Amino acid sequence: MKTTLLRPEDYTRSPWKNGGGIFTDIADAHRADAGVKDWSSLLWRFASTPIVAPGPFSHMPGIDRLQMVVSGRGLVLNAPGQEFDEREPFTTVRFTGELEIVTELQAGPVEVVNLMARRGAVEIELEALREAGDRPLHAGTHLVYAPHGDCRIRLDGEDLAIPGNGTLRIELTETSRLALVSGPVVLGSIRIVD
């Protein structure tokens, strides 16, 4: 097991693919053989971003997306024939990067986290941990993000602090146990499949 604490000053910024906003890039991975780290070489990315006005999402062919509101409320994603309801914070929605989505803000700006992955190469999960409790973490990469102030977790019996807006990156080669001590936290789980 390897843990790395990522602080806000470690994060980078990049434009949305459609240029309509700015991501705060928290962690990512690209194909090892890629000469350039861009959207075509992306394996996965965990990022936060404000959504301050209604507008279209970027077209991302071959990318699966998970998204969750962590600040604010009232976000709805409208797509042809369907709606993704994020009116309540810490609700995860899953959609494909090919889907034509336009945002609707019902109560002002929001902050969201996104976990994106190359379809067929990476499996991802995104959930909010708000209640104390113990859960297994399987082999792979896990990101524990503290969106609202300092948080604490217990990893295989060891207490670890995560500062507000910080992220603990956990690399596991075997199953481990995670318990939330104080939160909430957002847990992103990534498993490379090819």
mmCIF file of C-alpha atoms in Angstrom:
data_model
loop_
_atom_site.group_PDB
_atom_site.id
_atom_site.type_symbol
_atom_site.label_atom_id
_atom_site.label_comp_id
_atom_site.label_asym_id
_atom_site.label_seq_id
_atom_site.Cartn_x
_atom_site.Cartn_y
_atom_site.Cartn_z
ATOM 1 C CA MET A 1 0.000 0.000 0.000
ATOM 2 C CA LYS A 2 1.189 3.489 -0.890
ATOM 3 C CA THR A 3 -0.493 6.725 0.240
ATOM 4 C CA THR A 4 0.196 10.224 -1.076
ATOM 5 C CA LEU A 5 -1.412 13.378 0.290
ATOM 6 C CA LEU A 6 -2.286 15.803 -2.511
ATOM 7 C CA ARG A 7 -2.818 19.394 -1.395
ATOM 8 C CA PRO A 8 -4.574 22.153 -3.334
ATOM 9 C CA GLU A 9 -1.214 23.694 -4.241
ATOM 10 C CA ASP A 10 -0.335 20.395 -5.995
ATOM 11 C CA TYR A 11 -3.382 20.596 -8.274
ATOM 12 C CA THR A 12 -3.173 21.977 -11.806
ATOM 13 C CA ARG A 13 -5.703 23.843 -13.934
ATOM 14 C CA SER A 14 -6.847 23.024 -17.451
ATOM 15 C CA PRO A 15 -9.622 24.238 -19.742
ATOM 16 C CA TRP A 16 -12.735 22.219 -20.355
ATOM 17 C CA LYS A 17 -12.515 20.371 -23.649
ATOM 18 C CA ASN A 18 -15.077 22.797 -25.116
ATOM 19 C CA GLY A 19 -13.332 25.836 -23.578
ATOM 20 C CA GLY A 20 -16.386 26.815 -21.506
ATOM 21 C CA GLY A 21 -14.712 26.646 -18.099
ATOM 22 C CA ILE A 22 -11.713 25.493 -16.076
ATOM 23 C CA PHE A 23 -11.067 22.155 -14.355
ATOM 24 C CA THR A 24 -9.011 21.886 -11.203
ATOM 25 C CA ASP A 25 -7.136 18.682 -12.006
ATOM 26 C CA ILE A 26 -6.590 16.712 -8.805
ATOM 27 C CA ALA A 27 -5.148 13.446 -10.171
ATOM 28 C CA ASP A 28 -4.972 11.649 -13.509
ATOM 29 C CA ALA A 29 -3.251 8.942 -15.517
ATOM 30 C CA HIS A 30 -2.372 8.645 -19.193
ATOM 31 C CA ARG A 31 -1.213 5.767 -21.363
ATOM 32 C CA ALA A 32 2.447 4.999 -20.616
ATOM 33 C CA ASP A 33 3.323 5.030 -24.326
ATOM 34 C CA ALA A 34 1.748 8.445 -24.957
ATOM 35 C CA GLY A 35 4.154 11.107 -26.147
ATOM 36 C CA VAL A 36 1.744 13.864 -25.131
ATOM 37 C CA LYS A 37 -0.666 13.942 -22.193
ATOM 38 C CA ASP A 38 -3.928 15.029 -23.807
ATOM 39 C CA TRP A 39 -7.537 13.846 -24.129
ATOM 40 C CA SER A 40 -6.568 11.095 -26.592
ATOM 41 C CA SER A 41 -4.041 9.536 -24.174
ATOM 42 C CA LEU A 42 -6.179 9.942 -21.039
ATOM 43 C CA LEU A 43 -6.869 6.809 -18.989
ATOM 44 C CA TRP A 44 -8.623 8.575 -16.100
ATOM 45 C CA ARG A 45 -8.985 11.980 -14.493
ATOM 46 C CA PHE A 46 -10.374 13.208 -11.165
ATOM 47 C CA ALA A 47 -11.155 16.921 -11.177
ATOM 48 C CA SER A 48 -13.376 19.567 -9.643
ATOM 49 C CA THR A 49 -14.992 22.474 -11.424
ATOM 50 C CA PRO A 50 -17.497 25.229 -10.789
ATOM 51 C CA ILE A 51 -20.602 25.382 -12.966
ATOM 52 C CA VAL A 52 -21.711 29.006 -12.805
ATOM 53 C CA ALA A 53 -24.031 29.288 -15.828
ATOM 54 C CA PRO A 54 -26.174 26.939 -17.926
ATOM 55 C CA GLY A 55 -24.393 25.534 -20.945
ATOM 56 C CA PRO A 56 -23.318 22.465 -22.909
ATOM 57 C CA PHE A 57 -20.965 19.770 -21.680
ATOM 58 C CA SER A 58 -17.889 18.855 -23.701
ATOM 59 C CA HIS A 59 -18.152 16.043 -26.265
ATOM 60 C CA MET A 60 -15.823 13.267 -25.022
ATOM 61 C CA PRO A 61 -16.091 10.168 -27.224
ATOM 62 C CA GLY A 62 -14.943 6.952 -25.535
ATOM 63 C CA ILE A 63 -15.033 8.466 -22.035
ATOM 64 C CA ASP A 64 -17.319 7.338 -19.199
ATOM 65 C CA ARG A 65 -18.121 10.020 -16.631
ATOM 66 C CA LEU A 66 -19.235 10.093 -13.009
ATOM 67 C CA GLN A 67 -20.193 13.411 -11.469
ATOM 68 C CA MET A 68 -21.298 14.685 -8.056
ATOM 69 C CA VAL A 69 -22.230 18.126 -6.693
ATOM 70 C CA VAL A 70 -20.131 18.915 -3.599
ATOM 71 C CA SER A 71 -21.163 22.545 -3.052
ATOM 72 C CA GLY A 72 -24.426 24.275 -3.873
ATOM 73 C CA ARG A 73 -27.565 22.505 -5.046
ATOM 74 C CA GLY A 74 -30.076 22.406 -7.861
ATOM 75 C CA LEU A 75 -28.049 21.009 -10.791
ATOM 76 C CA VAL A 76 -29.886 19.089 -13.510
ATOM 77 C CA LEU A 77 -28.226 17.634 -16.609
ATOM 78 C CA ASN A 78 -30.579 17.569 -19.587
ATOM 79 C CA ALA A 79 -29.910 15.144 -22.439
ATOM 80 C CA PRO A 80 -32.119 14.024 -25.343
ATOM 81 C CA GLY A 81 -34.912 11.961 -23.788
ATOM 82 C CA GLN A 82 -33.420 11.866 -20.279
ATOM 83 C CA GLU A 83 -32.500 13.901 -17.235
ATOM 84 C CA PHE A 84 -29.742 13.399 -14.653
ATOM 85 C CA ASP A 85 -30.844 14.753 -11.286
ATOM 86 C CA GLU A 86 -28.121 16.290 -9.106
ATOM 87 C CA ARG A 87 -30.420 18.650 -7.229
ATOM 88 C CA GLU A 88 -29.193 17.226 -3.927
ATOM 89 C CA PRO A 89 -25.463 17.365 -3.091
ATOM 90 C CA PHE A 90 -23.469 14.128 -2.993
ATOM 91 C CA THR A 91 -25.691 12.398 -5.565
ATOM 92 C CA THR A 92 -23.630 10.500 -8.160
ATOM 93 C CA VAL A 93 -24.722 10.430 -11.792
ATOM 94 C CA ARG A 94 -23.152 8.300 -14.549
ATOM 95 C CA PHE A 95 -23.207 9.177 -18.245
ATOM 96 C CA THR A 96 -21.146 8.778 -21.397
ATOM 97 C CA GLY A 97 -18.985 11.473 -22.905
ATOM 98 C CA GLU A 98 -20.843 11.169 -26.217
ATOM 99 C CA LEU A 99 -24.137 12.279 -24.678
ATOM 100 C CA GLU A 100 -25.318 15.777 -25.598
ATOM 101 C CA ILE A 101 -25.851 17.412 -22.209
ATOM 102 C CA VAL A 102 -26.919 20.929 -21.295
ATOM 103 C CA THR A 103 -26.824 22.025 -17.656
ATOM 104 C CA GLU A 104 -29.696 23.623 -15.779
ATOM 105 C CA LEU A 105 -28.987 25.522 -12.569
ATOM 106 C CA GLN A 106 -32.066 25.813 -10.369
ATOM 107 C CA ALA A 107 -30.508 27.516 -7.327
ATOM 108 C CA GLY A 108 -27.341 29.260 -8.478
ATOM 109 C CA PRO A 109 -23.772 28.077 -9.113
ATOM 110 C CA VAL A 110 -22.486 24.689 -7.948
ATOM 111 C CA GLU A 111 -19.133 22.958 -7.536
ATOM 112 C CA VAL A 112 -18.859 19.424 -8.886
ATOM 113 C CA VAL A 113 -16.278 16.661 -8.904
ATOM 114 C CA ASN A 114 -15.832 14.531 -12.012
ATOM 115 C CA LEU A 115 -14.249 11.106 -12.351
ATOM 116 C CA MET A 116 -13.675 10.322 -16.035
ATOM 117 C CA ALA A 117 -12.238 7.166 -17.564
ATOM 118 C CA ARG A 118 -11.427 5.590 -20.926
ATOM 119 C CA ARG A 119 -14.226 3.120 -21.652
ATOM 120 C CA GLY A 120 -13.040 -0.494 -21.824
ATOM 121 C CA ALA A 121 -9.671 0.324 -20.236
ATOM 122 C CA VAL A 122 -10.675 1.562 -16.794
ATOM 123 C CA GLU A 123 -13.541 0.889 -14.371
ATOM 124 C CA ILE A 124 -14.568 3.702 -12.004
ATOM 125 C CA GLU A 125 -16.844 4.299 -9.026
ATOM 126 C CA LEU A 126 -17.636 7.536 -7.185
ATOM 127 C CA GLU A 127 -19.482 7.803 -3.871
ATOM 128 C CA ALA A 128 -19.901 10.119 -0.918
ATOM 129 C CA LEU A 129 -19.026 8.818 2.552
ATOM 130 C CA ARG A 130 -21.013 10.764 5.139
ATOM 131 C CA GLU A 131 -21.616 8.232 7.901
ATOM 132 C CA ALA A 132 -18.957 6.598 10.045
ATOM 133 C CA GLY A 133 -18.454 3.009 8.967
ATOM 134 C CA ASP A 134 -16.036 0.458 7.625
ATOM 135 C CA ARG A 135 -15.770 -0.731 4.013
ATOM 136 C CA PRO A 136 -13.397 -2.797 1.884
ATOM 137 C CA LEU A 137 -11.154 -1.136 -0.677
ATOM 138 C CA HIS A 138 -10.105 -3.461 -3.469
ATOM 139 C CA ALA A 139 -6.812 -3.429 -5.359
ATOM 140 C CA GLY A 140 -6.438 -0.320 -7.505
ATOM 141 C CA THR A 141 -6.229 3.436 -7.050
ATOM 142 C CA HIS A 142 -8.513 5.216 -4.595
ATOM 143 C CA LEU A 143 -8.887 8.966 -4.096
ATOM 144 C CA VAL A 144 -10.341 10.300 -0.844
ATOM 145 C CA TYR A 145 -11.261 13.964 -1.339
ATOM 146 C CA ALA A 146 -12.254 16.312 1.520
ATOM 147 C CA PRO A 147 -14.574 18.935 -0.037
ATOM 148 C CA HIS A 148 -15.690 20.678 3.201
ATOM 149 C CA GLY A 149 -12.878 21.175 5.683
ATOM 150 C CA ASP A 150 -10.564 18.773 7.457
ATOM 151 C CA CYS A 151 -11.521 15.073 7.524
ATOM 152 C CA ARG A 152 -10.181 11.891 9.068
ATOM 153 C CA ILE A 153 -10.207 8.308 7.879
ATOM 154 C CA ARG A 154 -8.833 5.052 9.246
ATOM 155 C CA LEU A 155 -6.976 2.879 6.735
ATOM 156 C CA ASP A 156 -6.133 -0.621 7.964
ATOM 157 C CA GLY A 157 -6.265 0.682 11.536
ATOM 158 C CA GLU A 158 -4.102 3.777 10.923
ATOM 159 C CA ASP A 159 -5.723 7.195 11.419
ATOM 160 C CA LEU A 160 -5.014 9.642 8.586
ATOM 161 C CA ALA A 161 -5.944 13.340 8.356
ATOM 162 C CA ILE A 162 -6.965 14.985 5.083
ATOM 163 C CA PRO A 163 -6.958 18.799 5.088
ATOM 164 C CA GLY A 164 -9.871 20.703 3.574
ATOM 165 C CA ASN A 165 -9.846 20.461 -0.235
ATOM 166 C CA GLY A 166 -7.027 17.904 0.043
ATOM 167 C CA THR A 167 -7.001 14.409 -1.441
ATOM 168 C CA LEU A 168 -5.433 11.216 -0.161
ATOM 169 C CA ARG A 169 -4.312 9.018 -3.068
ATOM 170 C CA ILE A 170 -4.176 5.346 -2.082
ATOM 171 C CA GLU A 171 -2.530 2.702 -4.286
ATOM 172 C CA LEU A 172 -3.435 -0.864 -3.293
ATOM 173 C CA THR A 173 -2.198 -4.221 -4.550
ATOM 174 C CA GLU A 174 -4.591 -6.120 -2.273
ATOM 175 C CA THR A 175 -7.829 -5.486 -0.388
ATOM 176 C CA SER A 176 -7.673 -3.009 2.497
ATOM 177 C CA ARG A 177 -10.228 -1.555 4.975
ATOM 178 C CA LEU A 178 -11.323 2.080 5.039
ATOM 179 C CA ALA A 179 -13.383 3.684 7.813
ATOM 180 C CA LEU A 180 -14.673 7.249 7.849
ATOM 181 C CA VAL A 181 -13.876 8.919 11.177
ATOM 182 C CA SER A 182 -15.053 12.443 10.314
ATOM 183 C CA GLY A 183 -16.265 13.766 7.021
ATOM 184 C CA PRO A 184 -17.861 13.951 4.608
ATOM 185 C CA VAL A 185 -15.434 12.710 1.980
ATOM 186 C CA VAL A 186 -15.785 11.758 -1.662
ATOM 187 C CA LEU A 187 -14.303 8.377 -2.594
ATOM 188 C CA GLY A 188 -13.244 7.741 -6.179
ATOM 189 C CA SER A 189 -12.117 4.218 -7.071
ATOM 190 C CA ILE A 190 -10.208 3.354 -10.247
ATOM 191 C CA ARG A 191 -9.256 -0.036 -11.628
ATOM 192 C CA ILE A 192 -7.271 -0.527 -14.845
ATOM 193 C CA VAL A 193 -8.749 -3.466 -16.755
ATOM 194 C CA ASP A 194 -6.538 -3.789 -19.850
#
